[in-house]
mmCIF file with all atom_site columns, C-alpha atoms in Angstrom:
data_model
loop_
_atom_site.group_PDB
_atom_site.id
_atom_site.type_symbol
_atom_site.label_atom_id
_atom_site.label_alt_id
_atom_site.label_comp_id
_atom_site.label_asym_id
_atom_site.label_entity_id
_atom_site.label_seq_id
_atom_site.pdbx_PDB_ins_code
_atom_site.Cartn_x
_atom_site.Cartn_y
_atom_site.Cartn_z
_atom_site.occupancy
_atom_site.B_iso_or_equiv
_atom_site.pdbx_formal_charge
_atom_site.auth_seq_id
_atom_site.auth_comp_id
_atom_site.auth_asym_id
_atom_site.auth_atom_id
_atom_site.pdbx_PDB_model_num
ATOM 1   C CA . UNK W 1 1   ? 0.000   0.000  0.000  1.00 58.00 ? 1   UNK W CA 1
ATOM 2   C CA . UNK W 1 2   ? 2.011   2.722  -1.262 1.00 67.00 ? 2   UNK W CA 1
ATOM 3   C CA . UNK W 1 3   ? 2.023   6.776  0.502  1.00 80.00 ? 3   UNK W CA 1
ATOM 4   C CA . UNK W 1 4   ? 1.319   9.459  -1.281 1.00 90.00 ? 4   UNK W CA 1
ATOM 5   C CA . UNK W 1 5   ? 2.212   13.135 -0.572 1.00 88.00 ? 5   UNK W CA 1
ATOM 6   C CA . UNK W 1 6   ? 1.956   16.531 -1.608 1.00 90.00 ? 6   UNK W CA 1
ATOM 7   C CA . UNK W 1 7   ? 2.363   20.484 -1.085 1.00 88.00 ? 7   UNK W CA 1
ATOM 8   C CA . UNK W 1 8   ? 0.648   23.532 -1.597 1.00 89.00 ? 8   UNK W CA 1
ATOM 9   C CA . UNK W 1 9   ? 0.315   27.141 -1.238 1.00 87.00 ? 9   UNK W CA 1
ATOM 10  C CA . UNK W 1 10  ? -2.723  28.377 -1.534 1.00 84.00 ? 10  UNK W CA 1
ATOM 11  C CA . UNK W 1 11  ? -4.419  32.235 -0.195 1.00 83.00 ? 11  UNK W CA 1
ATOM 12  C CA . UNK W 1 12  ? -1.130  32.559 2.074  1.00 79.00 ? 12  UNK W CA 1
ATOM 13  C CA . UNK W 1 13  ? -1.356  29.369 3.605  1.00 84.00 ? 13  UNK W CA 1
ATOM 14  C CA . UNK W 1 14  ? 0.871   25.814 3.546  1.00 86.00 ? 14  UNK W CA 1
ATOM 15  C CA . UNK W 1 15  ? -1.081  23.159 2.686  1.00 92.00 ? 15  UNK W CA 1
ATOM 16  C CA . UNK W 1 16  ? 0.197   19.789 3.084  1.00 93.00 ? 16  UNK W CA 1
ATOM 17  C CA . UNK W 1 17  ? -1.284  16.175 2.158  1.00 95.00 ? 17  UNK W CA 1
ATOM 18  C CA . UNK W 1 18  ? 0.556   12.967 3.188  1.00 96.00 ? 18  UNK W CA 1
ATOM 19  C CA . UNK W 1 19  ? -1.366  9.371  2.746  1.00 96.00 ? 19  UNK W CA 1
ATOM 20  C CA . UNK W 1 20  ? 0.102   6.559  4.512  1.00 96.00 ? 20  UNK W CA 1
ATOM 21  C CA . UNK W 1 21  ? -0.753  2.714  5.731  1.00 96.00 ? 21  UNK W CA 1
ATOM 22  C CA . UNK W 1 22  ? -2.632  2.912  9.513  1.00 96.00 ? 22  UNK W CA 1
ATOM 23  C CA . UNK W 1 23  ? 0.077   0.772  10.683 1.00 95.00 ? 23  UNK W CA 1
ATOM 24  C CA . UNK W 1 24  ? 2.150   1.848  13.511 1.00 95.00 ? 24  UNK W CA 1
ATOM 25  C CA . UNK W 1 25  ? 5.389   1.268  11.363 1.00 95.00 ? 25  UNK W CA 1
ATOM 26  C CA . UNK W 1 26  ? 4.119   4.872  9.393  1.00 95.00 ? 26  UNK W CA 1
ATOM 27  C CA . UNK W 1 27  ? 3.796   6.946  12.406 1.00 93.00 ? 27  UNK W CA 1
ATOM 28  C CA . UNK W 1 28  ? 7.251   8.325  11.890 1.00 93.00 ? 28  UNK W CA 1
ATOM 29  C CA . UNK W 1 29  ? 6.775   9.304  8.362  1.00 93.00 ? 29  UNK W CA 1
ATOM 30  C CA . UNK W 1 30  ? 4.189   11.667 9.865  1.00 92.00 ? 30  UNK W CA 1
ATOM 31  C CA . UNK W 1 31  ? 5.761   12.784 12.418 1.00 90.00 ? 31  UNK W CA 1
ATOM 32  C CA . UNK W 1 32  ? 8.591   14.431 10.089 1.00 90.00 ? 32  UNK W CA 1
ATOM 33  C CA . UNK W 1 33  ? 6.449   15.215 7.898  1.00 90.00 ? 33  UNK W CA 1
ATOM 34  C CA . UNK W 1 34  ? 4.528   17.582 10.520 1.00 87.00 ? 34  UNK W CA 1
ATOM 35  C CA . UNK W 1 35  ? 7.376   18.573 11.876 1.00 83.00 ? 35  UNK W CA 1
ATOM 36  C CA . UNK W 1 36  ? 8.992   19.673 8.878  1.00 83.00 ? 36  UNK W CA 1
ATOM 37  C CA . UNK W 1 37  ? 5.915   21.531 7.687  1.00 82.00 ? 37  UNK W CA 1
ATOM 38  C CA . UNK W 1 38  ? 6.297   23.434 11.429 1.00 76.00 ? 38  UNK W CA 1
ATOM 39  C CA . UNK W 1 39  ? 9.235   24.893 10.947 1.00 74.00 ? 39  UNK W CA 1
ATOM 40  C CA . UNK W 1 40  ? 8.378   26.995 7.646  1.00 71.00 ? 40  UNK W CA 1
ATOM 41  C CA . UNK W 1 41  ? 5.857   29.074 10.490 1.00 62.00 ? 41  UNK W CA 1
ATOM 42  C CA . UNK W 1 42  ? 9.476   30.891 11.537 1.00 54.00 ? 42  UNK W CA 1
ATOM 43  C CA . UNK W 1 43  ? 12.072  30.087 9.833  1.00 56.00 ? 43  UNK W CA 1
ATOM 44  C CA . UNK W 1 44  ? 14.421  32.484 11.654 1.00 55.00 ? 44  UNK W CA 1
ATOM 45  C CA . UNK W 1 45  ? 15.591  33.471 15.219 1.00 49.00 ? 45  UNK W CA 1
ATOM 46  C CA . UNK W 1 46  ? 14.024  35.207 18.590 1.00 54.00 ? 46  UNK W CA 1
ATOM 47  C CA . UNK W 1 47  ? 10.659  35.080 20.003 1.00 54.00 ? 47  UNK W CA 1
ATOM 48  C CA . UNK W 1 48  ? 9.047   33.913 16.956 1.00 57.00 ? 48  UNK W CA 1
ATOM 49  C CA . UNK W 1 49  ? 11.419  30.675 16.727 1.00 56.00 ? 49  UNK W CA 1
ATOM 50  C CA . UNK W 1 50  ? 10.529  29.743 20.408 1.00 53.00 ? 50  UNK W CA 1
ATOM 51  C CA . UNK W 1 51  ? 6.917   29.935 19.241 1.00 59.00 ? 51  UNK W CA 1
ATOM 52  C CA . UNK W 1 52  ? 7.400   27.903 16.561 1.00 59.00 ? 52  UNK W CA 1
ATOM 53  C CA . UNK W 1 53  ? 8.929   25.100 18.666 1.00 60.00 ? 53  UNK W CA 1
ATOM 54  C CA . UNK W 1 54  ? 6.186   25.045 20.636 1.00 60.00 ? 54  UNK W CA 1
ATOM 55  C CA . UNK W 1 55  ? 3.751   24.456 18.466 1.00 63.00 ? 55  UNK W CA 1
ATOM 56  C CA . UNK W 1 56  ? 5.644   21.971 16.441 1.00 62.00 ? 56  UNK W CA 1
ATOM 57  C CA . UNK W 1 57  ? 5.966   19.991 19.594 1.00 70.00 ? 57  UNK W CA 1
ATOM 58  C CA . UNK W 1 58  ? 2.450   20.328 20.741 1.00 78.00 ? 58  UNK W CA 1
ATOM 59  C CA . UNK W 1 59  ? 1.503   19.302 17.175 1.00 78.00 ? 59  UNK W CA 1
ATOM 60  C CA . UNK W 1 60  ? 3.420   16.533 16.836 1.00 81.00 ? 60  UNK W CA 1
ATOM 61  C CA . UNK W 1 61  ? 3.339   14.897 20.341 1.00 83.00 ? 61  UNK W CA 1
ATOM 62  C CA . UNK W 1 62  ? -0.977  15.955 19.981 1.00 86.00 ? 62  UNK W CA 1
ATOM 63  C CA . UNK W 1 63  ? -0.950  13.947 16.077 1.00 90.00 ? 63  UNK W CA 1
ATOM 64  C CA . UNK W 1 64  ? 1.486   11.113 17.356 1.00 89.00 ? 64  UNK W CA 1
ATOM 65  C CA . UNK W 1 65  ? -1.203  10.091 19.779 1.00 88.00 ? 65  UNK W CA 1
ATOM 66  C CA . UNK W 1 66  ? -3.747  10.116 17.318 1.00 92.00 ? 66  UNK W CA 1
ATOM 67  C CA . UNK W 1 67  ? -2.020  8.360  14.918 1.00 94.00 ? 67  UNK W CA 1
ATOM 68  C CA . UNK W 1 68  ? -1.298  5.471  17.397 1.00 92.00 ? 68  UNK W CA 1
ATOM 69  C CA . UNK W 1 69  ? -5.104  5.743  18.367 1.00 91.00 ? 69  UNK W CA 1
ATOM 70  C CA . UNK W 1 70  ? -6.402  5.259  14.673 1.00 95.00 ? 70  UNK W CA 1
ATOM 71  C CA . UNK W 1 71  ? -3.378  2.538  13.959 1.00 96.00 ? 71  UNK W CA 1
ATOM 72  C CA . UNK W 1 72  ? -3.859  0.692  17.432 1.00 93.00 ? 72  UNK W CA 1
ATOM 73  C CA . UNK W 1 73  ? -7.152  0.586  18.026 1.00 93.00 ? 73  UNK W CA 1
ATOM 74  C CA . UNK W 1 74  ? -9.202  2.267  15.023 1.00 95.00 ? 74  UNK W CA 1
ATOM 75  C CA . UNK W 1 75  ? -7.988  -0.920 12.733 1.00 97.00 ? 75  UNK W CA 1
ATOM 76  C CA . UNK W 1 76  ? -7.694  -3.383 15.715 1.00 95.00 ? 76  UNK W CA 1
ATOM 77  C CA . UNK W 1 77  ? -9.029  -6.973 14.137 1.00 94.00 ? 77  UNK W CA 1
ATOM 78  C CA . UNK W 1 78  ? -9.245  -5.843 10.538 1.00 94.00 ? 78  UNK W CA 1
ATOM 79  C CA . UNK W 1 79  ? -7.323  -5.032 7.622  1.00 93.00 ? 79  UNK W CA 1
ATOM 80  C CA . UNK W 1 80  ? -5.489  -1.285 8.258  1.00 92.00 ? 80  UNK W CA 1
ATOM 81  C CA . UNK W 1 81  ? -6.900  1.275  5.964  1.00 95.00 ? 81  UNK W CA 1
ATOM 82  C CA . UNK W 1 82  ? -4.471  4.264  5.076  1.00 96.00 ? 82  UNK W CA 1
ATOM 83  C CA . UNK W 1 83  ? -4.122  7.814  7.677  1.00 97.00 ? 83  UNK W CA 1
ATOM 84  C CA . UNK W 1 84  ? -4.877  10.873 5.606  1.00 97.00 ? 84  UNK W CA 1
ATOM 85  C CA . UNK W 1 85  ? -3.206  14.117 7.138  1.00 96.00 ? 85  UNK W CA 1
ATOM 86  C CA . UNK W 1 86  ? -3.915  17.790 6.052  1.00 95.00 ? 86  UNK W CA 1
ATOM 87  C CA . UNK W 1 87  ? -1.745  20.329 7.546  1.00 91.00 ? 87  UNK W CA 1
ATOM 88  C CA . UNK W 1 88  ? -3.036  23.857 7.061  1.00 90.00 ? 88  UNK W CA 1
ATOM 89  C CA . UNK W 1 89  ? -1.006  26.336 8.244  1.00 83.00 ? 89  UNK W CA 1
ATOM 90  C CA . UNK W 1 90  ? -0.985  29.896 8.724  1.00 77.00 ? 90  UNK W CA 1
ATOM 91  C CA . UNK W 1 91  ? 1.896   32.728 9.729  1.00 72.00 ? 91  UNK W CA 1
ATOM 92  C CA . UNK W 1 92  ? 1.046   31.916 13.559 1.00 72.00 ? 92  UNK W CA 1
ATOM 93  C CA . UNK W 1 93  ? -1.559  28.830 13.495 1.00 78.00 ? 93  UNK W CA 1
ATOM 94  C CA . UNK W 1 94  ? -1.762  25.144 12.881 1.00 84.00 ? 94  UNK W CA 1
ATOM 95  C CA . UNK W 1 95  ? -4.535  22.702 11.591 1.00 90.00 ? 95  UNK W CA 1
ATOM 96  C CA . UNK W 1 96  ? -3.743  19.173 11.446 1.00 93.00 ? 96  UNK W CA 1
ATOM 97  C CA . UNK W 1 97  ? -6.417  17.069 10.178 1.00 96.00 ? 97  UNK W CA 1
ATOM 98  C CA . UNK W 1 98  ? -6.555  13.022 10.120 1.00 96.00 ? 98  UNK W CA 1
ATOM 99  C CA . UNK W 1 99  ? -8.966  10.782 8.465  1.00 98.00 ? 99  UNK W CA 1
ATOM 100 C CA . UNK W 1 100 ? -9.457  7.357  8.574  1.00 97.00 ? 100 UNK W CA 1
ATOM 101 C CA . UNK W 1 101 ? -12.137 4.184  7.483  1.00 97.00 ? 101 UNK W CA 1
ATOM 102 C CA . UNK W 1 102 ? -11.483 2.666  11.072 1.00 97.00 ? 102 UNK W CA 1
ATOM 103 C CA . UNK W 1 103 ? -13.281 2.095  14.042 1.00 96.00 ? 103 UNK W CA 1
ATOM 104 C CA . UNK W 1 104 ? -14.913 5.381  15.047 1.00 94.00 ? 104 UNK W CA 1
ATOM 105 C CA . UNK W 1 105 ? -14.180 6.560  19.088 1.00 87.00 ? 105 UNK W CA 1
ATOM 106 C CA . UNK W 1 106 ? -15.670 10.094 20.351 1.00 77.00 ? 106 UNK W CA 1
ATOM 107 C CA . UNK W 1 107 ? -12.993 11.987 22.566 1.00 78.00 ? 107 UNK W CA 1
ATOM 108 C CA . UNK W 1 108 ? -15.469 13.648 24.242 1.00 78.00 ? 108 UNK W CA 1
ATOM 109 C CA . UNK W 1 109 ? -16.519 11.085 25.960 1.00 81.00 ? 109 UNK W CA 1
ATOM 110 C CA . UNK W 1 110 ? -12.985 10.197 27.370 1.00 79.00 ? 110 UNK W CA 1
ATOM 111 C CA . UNK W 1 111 ? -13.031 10.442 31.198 1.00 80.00 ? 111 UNK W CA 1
ATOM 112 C CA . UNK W 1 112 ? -9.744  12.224 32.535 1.00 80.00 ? 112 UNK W CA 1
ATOM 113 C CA . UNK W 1 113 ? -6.931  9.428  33.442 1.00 77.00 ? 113 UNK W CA 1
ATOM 114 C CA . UNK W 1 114 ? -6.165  9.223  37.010 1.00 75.00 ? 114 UNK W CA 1
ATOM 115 C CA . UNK W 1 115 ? -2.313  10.696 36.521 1.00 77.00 ? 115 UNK W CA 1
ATOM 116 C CA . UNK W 1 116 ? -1.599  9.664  40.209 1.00 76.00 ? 116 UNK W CA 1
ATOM 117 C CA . UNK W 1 117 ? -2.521  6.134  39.092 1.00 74.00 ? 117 UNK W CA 1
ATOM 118 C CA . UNK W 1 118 ? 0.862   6.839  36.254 1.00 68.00 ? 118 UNK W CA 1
ATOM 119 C CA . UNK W 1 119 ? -1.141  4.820  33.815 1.00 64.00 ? 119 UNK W CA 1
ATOM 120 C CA . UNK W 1 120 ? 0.861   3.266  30.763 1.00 70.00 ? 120 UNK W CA 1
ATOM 121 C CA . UNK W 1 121 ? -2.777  3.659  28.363 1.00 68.00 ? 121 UNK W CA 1
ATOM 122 C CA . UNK W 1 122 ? -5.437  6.006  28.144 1.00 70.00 ? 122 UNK W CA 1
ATOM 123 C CA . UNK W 1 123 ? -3.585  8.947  28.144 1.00 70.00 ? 123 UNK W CA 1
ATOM 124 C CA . UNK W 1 124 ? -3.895  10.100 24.461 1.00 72.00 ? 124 UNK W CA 1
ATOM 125 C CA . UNK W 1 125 ? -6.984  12.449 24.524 1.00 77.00 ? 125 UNK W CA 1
ATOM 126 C CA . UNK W 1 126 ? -6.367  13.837 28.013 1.00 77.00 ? 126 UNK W CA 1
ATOM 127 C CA . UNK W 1 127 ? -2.690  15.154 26.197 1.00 76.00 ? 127 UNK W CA 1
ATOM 128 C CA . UNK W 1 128 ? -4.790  16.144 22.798 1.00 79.00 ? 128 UNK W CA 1
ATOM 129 C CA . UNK W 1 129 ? -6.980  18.100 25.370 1.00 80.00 ? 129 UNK W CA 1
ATOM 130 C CA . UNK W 1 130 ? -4.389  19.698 27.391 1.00 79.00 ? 130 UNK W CA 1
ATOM 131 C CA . UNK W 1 131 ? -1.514  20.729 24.242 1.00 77.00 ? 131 UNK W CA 1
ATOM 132 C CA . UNK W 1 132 ? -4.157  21.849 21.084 1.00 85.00 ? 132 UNK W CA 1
ATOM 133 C CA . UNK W 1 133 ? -6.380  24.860 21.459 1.00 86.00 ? 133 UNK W CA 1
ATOM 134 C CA . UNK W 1 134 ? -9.249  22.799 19.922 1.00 88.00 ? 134 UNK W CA 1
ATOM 135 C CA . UNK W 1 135 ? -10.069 19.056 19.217 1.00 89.00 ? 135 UNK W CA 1
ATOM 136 C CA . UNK W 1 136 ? -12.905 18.480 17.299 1.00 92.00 ? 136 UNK W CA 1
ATOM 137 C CA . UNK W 1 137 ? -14.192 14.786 15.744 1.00 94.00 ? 137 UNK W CA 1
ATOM 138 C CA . UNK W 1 138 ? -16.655 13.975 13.032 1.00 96.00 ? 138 UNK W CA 1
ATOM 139 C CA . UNK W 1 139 ? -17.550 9.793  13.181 1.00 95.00 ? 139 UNK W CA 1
ATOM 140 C CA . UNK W 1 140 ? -17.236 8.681  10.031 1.00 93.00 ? 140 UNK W CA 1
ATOM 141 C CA . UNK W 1 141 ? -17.016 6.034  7.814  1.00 92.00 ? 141 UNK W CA 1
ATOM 142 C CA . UNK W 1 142 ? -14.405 8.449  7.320  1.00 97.00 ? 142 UNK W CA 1
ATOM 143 C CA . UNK W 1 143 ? -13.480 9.671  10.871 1.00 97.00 ? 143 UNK W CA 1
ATOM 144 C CA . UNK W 1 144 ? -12.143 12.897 10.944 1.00 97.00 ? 144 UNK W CA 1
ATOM 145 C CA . UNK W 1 145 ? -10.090 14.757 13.858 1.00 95.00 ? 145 UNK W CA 1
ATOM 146 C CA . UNK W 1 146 ? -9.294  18.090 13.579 1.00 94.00 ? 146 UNK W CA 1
ATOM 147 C CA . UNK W 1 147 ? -6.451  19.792 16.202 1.00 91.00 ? 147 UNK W CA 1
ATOM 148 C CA . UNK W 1 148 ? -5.918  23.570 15.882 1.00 89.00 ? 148 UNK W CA 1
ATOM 149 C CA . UNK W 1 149 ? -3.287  25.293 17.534 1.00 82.00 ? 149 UNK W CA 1
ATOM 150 C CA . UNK W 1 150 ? -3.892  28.554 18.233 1.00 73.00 ? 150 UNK W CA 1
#
């Protein structure tokens, strides 16, 4: 099952596509990928760098989660379907959007880990929650998660 990828400006934004297998083996490739895409935000020094790092990290650690959600669990007991992220990004913003064919999960109805318990699972929407600005999801057939940052 081959990836696909590609890259676009469009209206002053970066627009980036990247199609992979919703196997666990992938989740780097996306994680680069993201990352990569990050750094055009500020390319340069100061305050704005810093920034930049921030939300890279956020954004990545935030997607990385979800990745392992849809790859883990989404396509648990069937064949894995492919991970579709968008990255939309603006001069001081971030949109990363997945979509899958898997099983479909709500975060909102999550309950909050119990972090003096130090749990080894069930910590992926509590750190969505707590490092994006937003998290929205749309149950599919295809799911769709959205994080924003701002």
């Amino acid at each position: 099952m081959p990836g696909t990828i590609s890259f676009t400006r469009m209206k002053g934004c970066i627009i980036v596509r990247l199609e992979v297998p919703g196997v666990i083996q992938y989740r780097d490739i996306m994680l680069r990928t993201l990352s990569a895409t990050c750094k055009l935000i500020a390319p340069g020094a100061g305050a704005a760098q810093f920034a930049c790092f921030f939300v890279r990290c956020s954004s990545c650690l935030c997607s990385g989660e979800a990745y392992n959600n849809i790859a883990l669990h989404g396509y648990a007991g069937r064949e894995p379907g492919t991970i579709r992220m968008e990255i939309e990004q603006g001069s001081d913003w971030i949109r990363v959007v997945l979509t899958d064919t898997g099983a479909s999960f709500d975060p909102a109805g999550a309950r909050p880990p119990d972090l003096d318990a130090l749990p080894e699972s069930g910590l992926g929407v509590f750190i969505m929650r707590s490092f994006v600005d937003e998290v929205t999801y749309v149950p599919g057939p295809p799911n769709v998660l959205t994080l924003q940052t701002p």
